[in-house]
Short mmCIF file of C-alpha atoms and ligand atoms in Angstrom, two decimals:
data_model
loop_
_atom_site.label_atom_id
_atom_site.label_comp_id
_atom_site.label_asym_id
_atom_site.label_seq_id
_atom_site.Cartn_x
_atom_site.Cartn_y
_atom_site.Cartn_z
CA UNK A 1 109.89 60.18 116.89
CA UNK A 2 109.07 63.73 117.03
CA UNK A 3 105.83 65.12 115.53
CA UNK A 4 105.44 67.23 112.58
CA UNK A 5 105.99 70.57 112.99
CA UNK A 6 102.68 72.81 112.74
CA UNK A 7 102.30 76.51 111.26
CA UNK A 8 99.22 78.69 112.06
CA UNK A 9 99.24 81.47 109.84
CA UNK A 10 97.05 83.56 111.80
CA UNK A 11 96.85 84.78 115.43
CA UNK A 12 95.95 87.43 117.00
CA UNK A 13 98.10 87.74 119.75
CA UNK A 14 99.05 91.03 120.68
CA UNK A 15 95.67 92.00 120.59
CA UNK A 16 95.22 89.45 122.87
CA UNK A 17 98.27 90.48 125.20
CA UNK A 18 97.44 94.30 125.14
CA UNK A 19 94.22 94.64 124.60
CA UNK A 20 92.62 91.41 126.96
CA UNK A 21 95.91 91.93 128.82
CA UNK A 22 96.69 88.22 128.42
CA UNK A 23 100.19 87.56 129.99
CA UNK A 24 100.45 84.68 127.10
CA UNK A 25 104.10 83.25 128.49
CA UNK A 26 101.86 82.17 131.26
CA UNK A 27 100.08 78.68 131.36
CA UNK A 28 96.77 78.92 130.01
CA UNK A 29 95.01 77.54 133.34
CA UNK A 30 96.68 80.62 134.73
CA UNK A 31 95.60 82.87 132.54
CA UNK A 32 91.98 82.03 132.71
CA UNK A 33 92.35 82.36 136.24
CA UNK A 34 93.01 85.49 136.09
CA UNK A 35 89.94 86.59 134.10
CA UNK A 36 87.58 84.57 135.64
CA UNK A 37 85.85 87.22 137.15
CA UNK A 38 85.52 89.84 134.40
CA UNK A 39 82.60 90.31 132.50
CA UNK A 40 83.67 93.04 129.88
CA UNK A 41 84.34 90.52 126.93
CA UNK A 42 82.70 88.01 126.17
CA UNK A 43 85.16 85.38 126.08
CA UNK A 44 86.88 86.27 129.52
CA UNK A 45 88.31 82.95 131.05
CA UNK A 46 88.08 80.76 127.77
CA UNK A 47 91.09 81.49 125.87
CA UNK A 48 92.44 78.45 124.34
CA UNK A 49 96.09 80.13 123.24
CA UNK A 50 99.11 80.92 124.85
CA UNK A 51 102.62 80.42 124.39
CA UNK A 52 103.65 77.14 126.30
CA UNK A 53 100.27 75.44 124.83
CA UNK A 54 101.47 76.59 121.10
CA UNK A 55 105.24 74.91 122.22
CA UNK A 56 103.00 72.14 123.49
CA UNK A 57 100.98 71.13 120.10
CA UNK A 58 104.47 71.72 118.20
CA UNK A 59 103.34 75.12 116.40
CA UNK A 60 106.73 76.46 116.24
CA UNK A 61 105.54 78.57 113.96
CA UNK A 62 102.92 81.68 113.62
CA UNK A 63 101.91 84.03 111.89
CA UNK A 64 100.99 86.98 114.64
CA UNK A 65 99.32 90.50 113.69
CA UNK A 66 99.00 94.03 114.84
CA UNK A 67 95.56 95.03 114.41
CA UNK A 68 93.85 98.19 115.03
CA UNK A 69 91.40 99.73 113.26
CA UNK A 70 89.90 103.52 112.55
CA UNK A 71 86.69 103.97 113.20
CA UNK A 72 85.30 107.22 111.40
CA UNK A 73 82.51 109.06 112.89
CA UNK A 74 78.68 107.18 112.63
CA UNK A 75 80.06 103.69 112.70
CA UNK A 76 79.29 101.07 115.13
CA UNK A 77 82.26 99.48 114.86
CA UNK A 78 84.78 99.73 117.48
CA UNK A 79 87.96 101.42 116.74
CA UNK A 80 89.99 104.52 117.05
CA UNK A 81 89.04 107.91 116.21
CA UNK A 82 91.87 109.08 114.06
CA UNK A 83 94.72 106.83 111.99
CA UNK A 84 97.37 108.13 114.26
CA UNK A 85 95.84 106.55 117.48
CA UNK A 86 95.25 103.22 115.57
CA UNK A 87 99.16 103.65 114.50
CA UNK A 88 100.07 103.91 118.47
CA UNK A 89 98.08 101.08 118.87
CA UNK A 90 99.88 98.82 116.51
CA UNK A 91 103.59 100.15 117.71
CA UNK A 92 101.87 98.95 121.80
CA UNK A 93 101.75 95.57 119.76
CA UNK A 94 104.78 95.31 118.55
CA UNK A 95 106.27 96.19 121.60
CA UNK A 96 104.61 93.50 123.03
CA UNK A 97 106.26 90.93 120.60
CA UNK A 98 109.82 92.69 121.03
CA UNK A 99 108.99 92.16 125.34
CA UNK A 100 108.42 88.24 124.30
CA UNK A 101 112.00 88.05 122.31
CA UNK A 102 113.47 90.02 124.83
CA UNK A 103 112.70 86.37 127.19
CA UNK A 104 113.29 84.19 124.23
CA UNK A 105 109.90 82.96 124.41
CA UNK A 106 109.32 84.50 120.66
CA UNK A 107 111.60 85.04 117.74
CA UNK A 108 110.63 86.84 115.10
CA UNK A 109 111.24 85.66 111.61
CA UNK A 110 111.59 88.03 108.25
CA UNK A 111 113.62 86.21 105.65
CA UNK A 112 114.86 82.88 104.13
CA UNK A 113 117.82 82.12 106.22
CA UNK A 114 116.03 82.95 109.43
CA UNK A 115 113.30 80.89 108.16
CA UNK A 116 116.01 77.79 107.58
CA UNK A 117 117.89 78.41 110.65
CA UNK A 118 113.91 78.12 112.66
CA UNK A 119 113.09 75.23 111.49
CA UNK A 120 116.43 73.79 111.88
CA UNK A 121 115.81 74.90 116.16
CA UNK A 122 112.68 72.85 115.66
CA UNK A 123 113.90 69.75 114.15
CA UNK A 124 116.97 69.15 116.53
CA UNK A 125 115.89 67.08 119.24
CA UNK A 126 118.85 67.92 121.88
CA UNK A 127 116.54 71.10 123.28
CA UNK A 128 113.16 70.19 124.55
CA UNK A 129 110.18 72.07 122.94
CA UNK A 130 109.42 73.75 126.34
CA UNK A 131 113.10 75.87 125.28
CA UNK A 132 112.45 77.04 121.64
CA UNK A 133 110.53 80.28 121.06
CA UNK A 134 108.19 80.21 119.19
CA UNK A 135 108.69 81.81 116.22
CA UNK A 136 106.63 84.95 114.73
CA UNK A 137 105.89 86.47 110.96
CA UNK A 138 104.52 89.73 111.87
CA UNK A 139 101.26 90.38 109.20
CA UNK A 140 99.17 93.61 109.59
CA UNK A 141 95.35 92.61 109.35
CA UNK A 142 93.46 95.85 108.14
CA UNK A 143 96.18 98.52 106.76
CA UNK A 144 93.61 101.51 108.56
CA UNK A 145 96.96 102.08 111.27
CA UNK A 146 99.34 103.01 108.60
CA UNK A 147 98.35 106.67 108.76
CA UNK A 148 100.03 107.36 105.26
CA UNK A 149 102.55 105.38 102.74
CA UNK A 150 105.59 106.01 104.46
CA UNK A 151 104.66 104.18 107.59
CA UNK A 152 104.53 101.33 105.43
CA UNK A 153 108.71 101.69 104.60
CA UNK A 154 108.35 101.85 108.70
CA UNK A 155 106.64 98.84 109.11
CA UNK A 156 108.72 97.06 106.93
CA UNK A 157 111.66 98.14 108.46
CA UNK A 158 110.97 97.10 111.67
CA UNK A 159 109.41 93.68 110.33
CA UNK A 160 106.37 93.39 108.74
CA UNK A 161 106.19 90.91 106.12
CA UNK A 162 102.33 90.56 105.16
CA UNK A 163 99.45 93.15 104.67
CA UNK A 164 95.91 92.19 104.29
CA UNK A 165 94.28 96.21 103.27
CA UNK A 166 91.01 95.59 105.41
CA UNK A 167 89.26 94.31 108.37
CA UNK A 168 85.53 94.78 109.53
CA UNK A 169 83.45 97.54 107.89
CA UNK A 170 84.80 100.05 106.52
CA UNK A 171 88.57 100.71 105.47
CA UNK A 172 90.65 103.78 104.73
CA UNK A 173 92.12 101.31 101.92
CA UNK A 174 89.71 99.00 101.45
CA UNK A 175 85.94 98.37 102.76
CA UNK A 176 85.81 94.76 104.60
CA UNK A 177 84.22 91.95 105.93
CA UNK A 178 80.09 93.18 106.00
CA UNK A 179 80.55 95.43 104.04
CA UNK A 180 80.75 95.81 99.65
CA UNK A 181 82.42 97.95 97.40
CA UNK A 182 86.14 98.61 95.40
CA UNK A 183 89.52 99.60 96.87
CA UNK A 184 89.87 103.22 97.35
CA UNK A 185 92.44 104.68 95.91
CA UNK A 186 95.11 105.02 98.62
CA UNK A 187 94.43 100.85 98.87
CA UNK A 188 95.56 100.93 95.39
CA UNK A 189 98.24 102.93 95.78
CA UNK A 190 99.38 101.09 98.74
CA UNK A 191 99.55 97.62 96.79
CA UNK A 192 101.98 99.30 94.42
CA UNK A 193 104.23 100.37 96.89
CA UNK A 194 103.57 96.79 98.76
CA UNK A 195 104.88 94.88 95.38
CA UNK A 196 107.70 97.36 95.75
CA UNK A 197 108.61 95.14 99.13
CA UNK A 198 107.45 92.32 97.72
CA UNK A 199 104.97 92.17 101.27
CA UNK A 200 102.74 89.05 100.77
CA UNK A 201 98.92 90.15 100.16
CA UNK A 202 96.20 88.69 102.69
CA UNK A 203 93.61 88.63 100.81
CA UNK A 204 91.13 87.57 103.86
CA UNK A 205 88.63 89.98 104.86
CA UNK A 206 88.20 91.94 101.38
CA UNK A 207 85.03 92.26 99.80
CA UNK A 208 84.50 90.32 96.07
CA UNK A 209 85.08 93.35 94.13
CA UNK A 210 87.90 94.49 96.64
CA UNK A 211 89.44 90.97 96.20
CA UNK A 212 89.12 91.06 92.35
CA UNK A 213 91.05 94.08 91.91
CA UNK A 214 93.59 93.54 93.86
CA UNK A 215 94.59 90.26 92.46
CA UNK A 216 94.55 92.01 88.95
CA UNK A 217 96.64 95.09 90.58
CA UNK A 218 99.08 93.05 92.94
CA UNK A 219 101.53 91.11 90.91
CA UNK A 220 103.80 89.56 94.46
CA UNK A 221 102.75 86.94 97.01
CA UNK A 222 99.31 86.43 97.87
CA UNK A 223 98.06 84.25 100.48
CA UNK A 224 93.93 83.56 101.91
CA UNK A 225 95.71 83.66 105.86
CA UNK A 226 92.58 82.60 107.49
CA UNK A 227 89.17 81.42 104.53
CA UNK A 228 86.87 78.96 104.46
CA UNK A 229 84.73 77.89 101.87
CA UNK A 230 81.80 79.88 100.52
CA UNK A 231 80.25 77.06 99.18
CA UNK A 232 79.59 75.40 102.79
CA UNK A 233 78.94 78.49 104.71
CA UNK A 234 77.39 80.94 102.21
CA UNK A 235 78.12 84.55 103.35
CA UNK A 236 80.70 86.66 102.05
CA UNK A 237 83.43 86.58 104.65
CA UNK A 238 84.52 83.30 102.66
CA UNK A 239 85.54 82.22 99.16
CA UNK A 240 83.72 81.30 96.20
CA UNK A 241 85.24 78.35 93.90
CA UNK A 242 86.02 81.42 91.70
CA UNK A 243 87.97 82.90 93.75
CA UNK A 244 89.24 79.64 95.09
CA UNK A 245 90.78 78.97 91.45
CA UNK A 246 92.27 82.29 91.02
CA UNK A 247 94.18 81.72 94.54
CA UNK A 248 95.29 78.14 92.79
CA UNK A 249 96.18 79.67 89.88
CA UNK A 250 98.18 82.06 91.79
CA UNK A 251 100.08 79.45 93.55
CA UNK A 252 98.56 80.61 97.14
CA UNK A 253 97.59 78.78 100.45
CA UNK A 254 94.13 79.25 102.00
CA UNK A 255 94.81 78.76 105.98
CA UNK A 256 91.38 76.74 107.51
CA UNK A 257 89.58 78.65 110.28
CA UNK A 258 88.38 77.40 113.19
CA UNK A 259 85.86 80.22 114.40
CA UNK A 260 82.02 78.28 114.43
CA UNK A 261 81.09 81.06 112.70
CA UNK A 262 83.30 80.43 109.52
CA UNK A 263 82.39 76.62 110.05
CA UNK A 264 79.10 76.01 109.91
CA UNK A 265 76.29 78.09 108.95
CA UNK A 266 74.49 77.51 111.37
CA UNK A 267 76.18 79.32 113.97
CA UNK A 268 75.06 82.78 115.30
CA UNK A 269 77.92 84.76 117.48
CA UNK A 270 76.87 84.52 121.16
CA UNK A 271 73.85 82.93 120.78
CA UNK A 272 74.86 79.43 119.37
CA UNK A 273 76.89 76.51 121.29
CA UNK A 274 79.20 74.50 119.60
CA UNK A 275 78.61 71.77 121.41
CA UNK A 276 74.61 71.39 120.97
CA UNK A 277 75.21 72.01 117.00
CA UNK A 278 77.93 69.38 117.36
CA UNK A 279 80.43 71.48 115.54
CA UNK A 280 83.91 70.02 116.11
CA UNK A 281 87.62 70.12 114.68
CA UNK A 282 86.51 67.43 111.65
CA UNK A 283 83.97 70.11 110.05
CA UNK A 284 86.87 72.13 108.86
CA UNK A 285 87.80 69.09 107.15
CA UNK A 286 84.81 69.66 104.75
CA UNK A 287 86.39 73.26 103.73
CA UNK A 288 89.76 71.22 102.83
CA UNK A 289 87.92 68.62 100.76
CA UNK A 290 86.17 71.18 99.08
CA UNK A 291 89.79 73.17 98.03
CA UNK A 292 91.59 69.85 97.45
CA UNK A 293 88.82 68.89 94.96
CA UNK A 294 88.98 71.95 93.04
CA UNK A 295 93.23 71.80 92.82
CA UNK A 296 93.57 68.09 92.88
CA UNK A 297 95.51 67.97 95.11
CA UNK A 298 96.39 69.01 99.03
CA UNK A 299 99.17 71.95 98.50
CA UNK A 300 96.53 75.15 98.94
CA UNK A 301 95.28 74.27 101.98
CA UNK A 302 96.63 74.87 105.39
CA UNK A 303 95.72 76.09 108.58
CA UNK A 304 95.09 79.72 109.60
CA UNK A 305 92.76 79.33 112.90
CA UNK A 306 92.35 82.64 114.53
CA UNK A 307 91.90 80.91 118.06
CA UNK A 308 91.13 83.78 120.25
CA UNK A 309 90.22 86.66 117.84
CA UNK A 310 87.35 87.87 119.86
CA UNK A 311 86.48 84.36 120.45
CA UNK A 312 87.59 81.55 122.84
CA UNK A 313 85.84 78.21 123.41
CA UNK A 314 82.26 79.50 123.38
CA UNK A 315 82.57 79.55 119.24
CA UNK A 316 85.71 77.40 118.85
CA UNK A 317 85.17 73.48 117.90
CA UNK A 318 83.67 71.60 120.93
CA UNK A 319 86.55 69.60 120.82
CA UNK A 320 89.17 71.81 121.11
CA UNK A 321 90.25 73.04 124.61
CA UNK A 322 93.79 74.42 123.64
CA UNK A 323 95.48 75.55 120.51
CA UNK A 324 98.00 72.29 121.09
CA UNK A 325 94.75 70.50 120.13
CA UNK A 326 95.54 71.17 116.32
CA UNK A 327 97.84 67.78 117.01
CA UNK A 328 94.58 66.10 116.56
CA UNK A 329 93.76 66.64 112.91
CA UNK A 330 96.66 64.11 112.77
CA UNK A 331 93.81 61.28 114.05
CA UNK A 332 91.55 63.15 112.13
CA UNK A 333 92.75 63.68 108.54
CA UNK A 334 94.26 60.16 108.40
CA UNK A 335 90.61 58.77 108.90
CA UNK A 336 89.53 61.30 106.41
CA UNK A 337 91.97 59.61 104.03
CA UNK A 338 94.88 61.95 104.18
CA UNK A 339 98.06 60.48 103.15
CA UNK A 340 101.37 60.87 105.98
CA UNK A 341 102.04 63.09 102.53
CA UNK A 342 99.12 65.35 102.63
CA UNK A 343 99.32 66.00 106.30
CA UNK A 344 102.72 67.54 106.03
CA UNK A 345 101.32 69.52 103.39
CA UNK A 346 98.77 71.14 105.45
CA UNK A 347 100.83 70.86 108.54
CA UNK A 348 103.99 73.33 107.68
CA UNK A 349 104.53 71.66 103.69
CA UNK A 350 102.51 74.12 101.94
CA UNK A 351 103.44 77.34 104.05
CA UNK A 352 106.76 76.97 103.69
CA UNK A 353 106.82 75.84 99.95
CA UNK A 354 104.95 79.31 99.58
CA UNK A 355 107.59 81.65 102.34
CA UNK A 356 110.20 80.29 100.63
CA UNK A 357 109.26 80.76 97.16
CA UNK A 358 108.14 84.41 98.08
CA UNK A 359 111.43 84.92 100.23
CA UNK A 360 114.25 83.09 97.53
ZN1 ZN B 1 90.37 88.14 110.76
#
């Protein structure tokens, strides 16, 4: 019998390609290999995703971003000096992901009937897993790249399905993760041309107000790509049971996250170990309770790991080696008392009830 079909909605992997220069149609013992001896990140050598693991762990399915952000002068932050440079950095990315259809290891996905026909690949069992590409919704995570409104109508033209308006720090549309504070006004500006396209919103990474407004603002699709729970890890990268409801109410998914970080809060970026504070695949498992007790039920939660954004095994669950480990919240959920039901549901069930609601 084959295995349920799993969809991440959220991985960085052009970054990844271009900017770590990760050849990810490669075998992942090959591609640590080949950073083994750099020291300029520090996750060199312990990526956990690439494409024949994802085909391995049945994740026929991703969402993948661009992501590049503008740095104005005085911040810390990494990033490009001006929007235009951030905008060449996305186009690198997507050239990256047209390079990986060009080989058929990637096909990239934009509608309902390319959706259908996907899944349809998937589910036939004549052509062995190794053979399908995987396939790709292209999401922009922090809007800073789109250097005015009309590179938006680009964007969409050549793909790009979701938006979420900020990142780190501060935003030319909206101030993010770390940081406080409203929309400014291009952000609200480009949400109303966004409805126009009917993009779906990612509301991960805005700040509370940021978040509030643009629920109130944005009237189309809104999904939490990668969100844990506020209550468990109290900072302000995650959600409050407020906002929690207002996702339910809005008929969203919340995709679980599996950096440490967002897990437990005990974790502190490269200083903590995973393994010593025992922090492993089940903890996420807490976050889903958490959202299944507030909807009653399992159809808002789903996974959205970020594997490998700026991270690799150093801050990823201790017992997670590859991103084809995700199989193992089968085990996991079922002795958590997950029904065959509610696994499907958090496997692929809810993120496709949700694309093809916001695609009909
Ligand atoms: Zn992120």
């Amino acid at each position: 019998m084959t295995q349920p079909l799993i969809i991440d909605a959220h991985l960085d992997l052009a970054m990844n390609a271009i900017e770590w220069n990760r050849d990810l149609s490669q075998p992942l013992a090959h591609i640590r290999q080949r950073e083994m001896h750099l020291k300029d990140k520090p996750d060199r050598g312990k990526g956990t995703v690439c494409l024949p693991e994802l085909r391995k762990g049945r994740i026929g399915l991703v969402v993948a971003t661009q992501l590049s952000r503008y740095t104005p002068p005085g911040s810390s932050l990494p990033g490009w000096h001006s929007p235009q440079q951030a905008w060449a950095m996305t186009q690198a990315q997507l050239a990256w992901y047209r390079e990986m259809e060009a080989l058929g290891e990637m096909v990239q996905i934009k509608n309902g009937p390319e959706l259908e026909s996907h899944l349809q690949l998937w589910n036939t069992t004549s052509l062995p897993d190794e053979k399908k590409p995987v396939g790709y919704i292209l999401s922009l995570e922090g809007a800073d790249s789109l250097v005015d409104i009309t590179y938006l109508h680009k964007a969409y033209a050549y793909g790009l399905r979701a938006v979420g308006l900020s990142h780190f720090g501060p935003g030319r549309y909206a101030p993010g993760t770390k940081k406080e504070g409203p929309l400014t006004p291009a952000g609200i500006e480009l949400l109303k041309e966004m409805g126009k396209l009917n993009l779906i919103l990612d509301v991960t990474h805005l700040t509370d107000e940021g978040f509030r407004q643009a629920l109130e603002i944005y009237q189309g699709p809104v999904w939490a790509s990668h969100h844990n729970v506020r209550q468990l890890v109290p900072t302000q990268r995650q959600l409050t049971d407020e906002q929690i409801k207002q996702l339910i109410e809005r008929d969203a998914v919340i995709g679980g996250m599996l950096d440490c970080w967002a897990m437990d809060i005990r974790f502190i970026d490269t200083i903590s170990d995973p393994w010593q504070l025992n922090i492993k695949l089940e903890n996420l498992v807490d976050h889903w309770d958490h959202i299944c007790q507030i909807a009653g039920n399992s159809r808002h939660i789903a996974l959205g790991s970020d594997l490998d954004g700026i991270f690799g095994t150093e801050q990823s669950p201790w017992d997670l080696d590859s991103i084809a480990d995700l199989r193992k919240y089968q085990g996991i959920l079922t002795r958590r008392g997950y029904s065959p039901a509610d696994i499907d549901n958090i496997f692929h069930g809810n993120w496709l009830r949700f694309l093809r609601k916001a695609w009909a």
